[in-house]
Coordinates of C-alpha atoms in Angstrom, one line a residue:
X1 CA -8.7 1.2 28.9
X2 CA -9.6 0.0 25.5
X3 CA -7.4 0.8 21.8
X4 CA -9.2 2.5 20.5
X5 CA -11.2 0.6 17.0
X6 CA -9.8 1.0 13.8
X7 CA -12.1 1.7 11.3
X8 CA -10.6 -0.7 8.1
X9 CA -11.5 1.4 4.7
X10 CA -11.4 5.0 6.0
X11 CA -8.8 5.7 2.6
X12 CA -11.3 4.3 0.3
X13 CA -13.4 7.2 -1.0
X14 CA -9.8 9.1 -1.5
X15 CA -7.7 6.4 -2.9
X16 CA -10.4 5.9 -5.7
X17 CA -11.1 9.4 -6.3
X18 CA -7.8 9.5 -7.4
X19 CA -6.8 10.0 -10.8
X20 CA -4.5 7.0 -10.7
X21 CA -7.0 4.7 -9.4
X22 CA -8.9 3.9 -12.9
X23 CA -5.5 3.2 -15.2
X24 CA -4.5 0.4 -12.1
X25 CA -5.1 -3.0 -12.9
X26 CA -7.4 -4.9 -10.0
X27 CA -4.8 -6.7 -8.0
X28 CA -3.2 -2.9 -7.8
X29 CA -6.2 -1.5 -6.5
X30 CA -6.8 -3.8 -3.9
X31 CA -3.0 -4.2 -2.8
X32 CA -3.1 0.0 -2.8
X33 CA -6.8 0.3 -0.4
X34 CA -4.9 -2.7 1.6
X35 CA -1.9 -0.7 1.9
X36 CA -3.6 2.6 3.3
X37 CA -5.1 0.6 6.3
X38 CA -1.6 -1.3 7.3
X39 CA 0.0 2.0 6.7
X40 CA -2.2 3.5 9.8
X41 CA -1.0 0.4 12.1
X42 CA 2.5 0.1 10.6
X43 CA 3.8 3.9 10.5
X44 CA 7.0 2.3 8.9
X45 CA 5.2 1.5 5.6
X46 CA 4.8 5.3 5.1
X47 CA 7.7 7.2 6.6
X48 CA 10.6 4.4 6.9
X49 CA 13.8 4.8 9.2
X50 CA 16.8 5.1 7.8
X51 CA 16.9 1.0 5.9
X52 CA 13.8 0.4 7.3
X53 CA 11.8 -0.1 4.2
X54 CA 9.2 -2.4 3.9
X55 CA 10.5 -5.5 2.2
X56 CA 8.1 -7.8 -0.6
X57 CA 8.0 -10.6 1.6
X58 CA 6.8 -8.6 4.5
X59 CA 4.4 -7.0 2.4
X60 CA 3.1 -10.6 0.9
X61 CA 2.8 -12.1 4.5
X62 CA 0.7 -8.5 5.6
X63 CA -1.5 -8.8 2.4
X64 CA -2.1 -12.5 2.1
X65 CA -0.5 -12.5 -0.9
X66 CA 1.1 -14.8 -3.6
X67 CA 4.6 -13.0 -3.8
X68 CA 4.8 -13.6 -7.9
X69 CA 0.8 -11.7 -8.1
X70 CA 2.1 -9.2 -5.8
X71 CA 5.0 -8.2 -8.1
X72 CA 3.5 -7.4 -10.9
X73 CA 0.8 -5.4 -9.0
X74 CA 3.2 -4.0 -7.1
X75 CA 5.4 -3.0 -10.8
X76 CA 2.4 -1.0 -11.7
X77 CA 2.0 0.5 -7.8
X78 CA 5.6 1.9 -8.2
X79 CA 5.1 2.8 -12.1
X80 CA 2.2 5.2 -11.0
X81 CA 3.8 7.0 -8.5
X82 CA 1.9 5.4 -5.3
X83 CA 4.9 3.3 -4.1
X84 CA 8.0 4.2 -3.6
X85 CA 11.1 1.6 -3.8
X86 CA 13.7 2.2 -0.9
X87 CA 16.0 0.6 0.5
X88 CA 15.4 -2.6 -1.1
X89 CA 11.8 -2.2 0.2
X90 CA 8.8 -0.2 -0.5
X91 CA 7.6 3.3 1.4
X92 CA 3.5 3.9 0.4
X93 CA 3.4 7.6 -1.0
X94 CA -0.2 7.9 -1.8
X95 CA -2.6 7.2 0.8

Protein backbone atom coordinates (compact mmCIF):
# COMPACT_ATOMS: atom_id res chain seq x y z
CA UNK A 1 0.00 0.00 0.00
CA UNK A 2 1.16 3.35 -0.83
CA UNK A 3 2.06 6.68 1.92
CA UNK A 4 -0.07 8.42 1.46
CA UNK A 5 1.15 12.03 -0.77
CA UNK A 6 1.99 14.94 1.15
CA UNK A 7 0.68 17.94 -0.22
CA UNK A 8 4.01 20.54 0.41
CA UNK A 9 2.26 24.24 1.09
CA UNK A 10 -0.98 23.20 2.74
CA UNK A 11 0.04 26.01 5.83
CA UNK A 12 0.50 28.69 3.32
CA UNK A 13 -2.80 30.51 3.05
CA UNK A 14 -2.73 30.45 7.14
CA UNK A 15 0.78 31.25 7.86
CA UNK A 16 0.41 34.51 5.64
CA UNK A 17 -2.84 35.43 6.81
CA UNK A 18 -1.27 35.85 9.90
CA UNK A 19 -0.69 39.05 11.46
CA UNK A 20 2.91 38.30 11.98
CA UNK A 21 3.58 37.36 8.55
CA UNK A 22 4.02 41.13 6.99
CA UNK A 23 6.53 42.65 9.88
CA UNK A 24 8.98 39.20 9.04
CA UNK A 25 11.71 39.88 6.94
CA UNK A 26 11.92 37.33 3.66
CA UNK A 27 14.41 34.77 4.72
CA UNK A 28 11.79 34.48 7.91
CA UNK A 29 8.97 33.91 5.79
CA UNK A 30 10.33 31.30 3.87
CA UNK A 31 12.24 29.52 6.84
CA UNK A 32 8.54 29.80 8.72
CA UNK A 33 6.23 28.24 5.36
CA UNK A 34 9.38 25.67 5.23
CA UNK A 35 8.94 24.93 8.79
CA UNK A 36 5.07 24.13 8.66
CA UNK A 37 5.64 21.32 6.08
CA UNK A 38 8.82 19.54 7.98
CA UNK A 39 6.72 20.02 11.06
CA UNK A 40 3.92 17.54 9.42
CA UNK A 41 6.78 14.83 8.67
CA UNK A 42 8.94 15.56 11.80
CA UNK A 43 6.22 15.75 14.72
CA UNK A 44 9.36 16.58 16.99
CA UNK A 45 9.75 20.06 15.47
CA UNK A 46 6.37 20.92 17.02
CA UNK A 47 5.71 19.03 20.22
CA UNK A 48 9.52 17.96 21.29
CA UNK A 49 10.29 15.12 23.97
CA UNK A 50 11.58 15.93 26.92
CA UNK A 51 15.52 17.49 25.36
CA UNK A 52 14.40 16.63 22.15
CA UNK A 53 14.38 20.07 20.62
CA UNK A 54 15.27 20.63 17.28
CA UNK A 55 18.87 21.89 17.17
CA UNK A 56 20.18 24.91 14.36
CA UNK A 57 22.19 22.62 12.63
CA UNK A 58 19.45 20.11 12.12
CA UNK A 59 17.28 22.73 11.09
CA UNK A 60 20.06 24.21 8.48
CA UNK A 61 20.67 20.72 7.03
CA UNK A 62 16.44 20.27 6.78
CA UNK A 63 16.08 23.77 5.15
CA UNK A 64 19.15 23.95 2.88
CA UNK A 65 20.37 26.53 4.67
CA UNK A 66 23.53 28.75 5.38
CA UNK A 67 23.64 28.42 9.27
CA UNK A 68 24.77 32.31 9.71
CA UNK A 69 21.35 33.41 7.18
CA UNK A 70 19.37 31.09 9.23
CA UNK A 71 20.22 32.83 12.57
CA UNK A 72 19.22 35.96 11.98
CA UNK A 73 15.94 34.76 10.37
CA UNK A 74 15.60 32.49 12.86
CA UNK A 75 16.24 35.80 15.75
CA UNK A 76 13.30 37.34 14.21
CA UNK A 77 11.27 33.75 14.10
CA UNK A 78 11.72 33.48 17.91
CA UNK A 79 11.32 37.53 18.51
CA UNK A 80 7.67 37.17 16.93
CA UNK A 81 6.44 34.51 18.85
CA UNK A 82 6.47 31.67 15.99
CA UNK A 83 9.52 29.76 17.45
CA UNK A 84 10.11 28.71 20.50
CA UNK A 85 13.86 28.15 21.93
CA UNK A 86 14.06 24.76 24.07
CA UNK A 87 16.33 22.92 25.12
CA UNK A 88 19.06 24.37 23.21
CA UNK A 89 16.88 23.77 20.12
CA UNK A 90 13.84 25.20 18.57
CA UNK A 91 9.91 23.88 18.97
CA UNK A 92 7.66 25.70 15.87
CA UNK A 93 4.55 27.32 17.77
CA UNK A 94 2.82 28.81 14.90
CA UNK A 95 1.90 26.69 12.15
Amino acid sequence: MAAPRQRFGKHARSVMADRRWVLLPLAARAAWLQLTDIGDVMPELRHPRSGGAVQTDELCRLLSADQHDLAHALEHLVLRGILEPLDGGYRLKAF
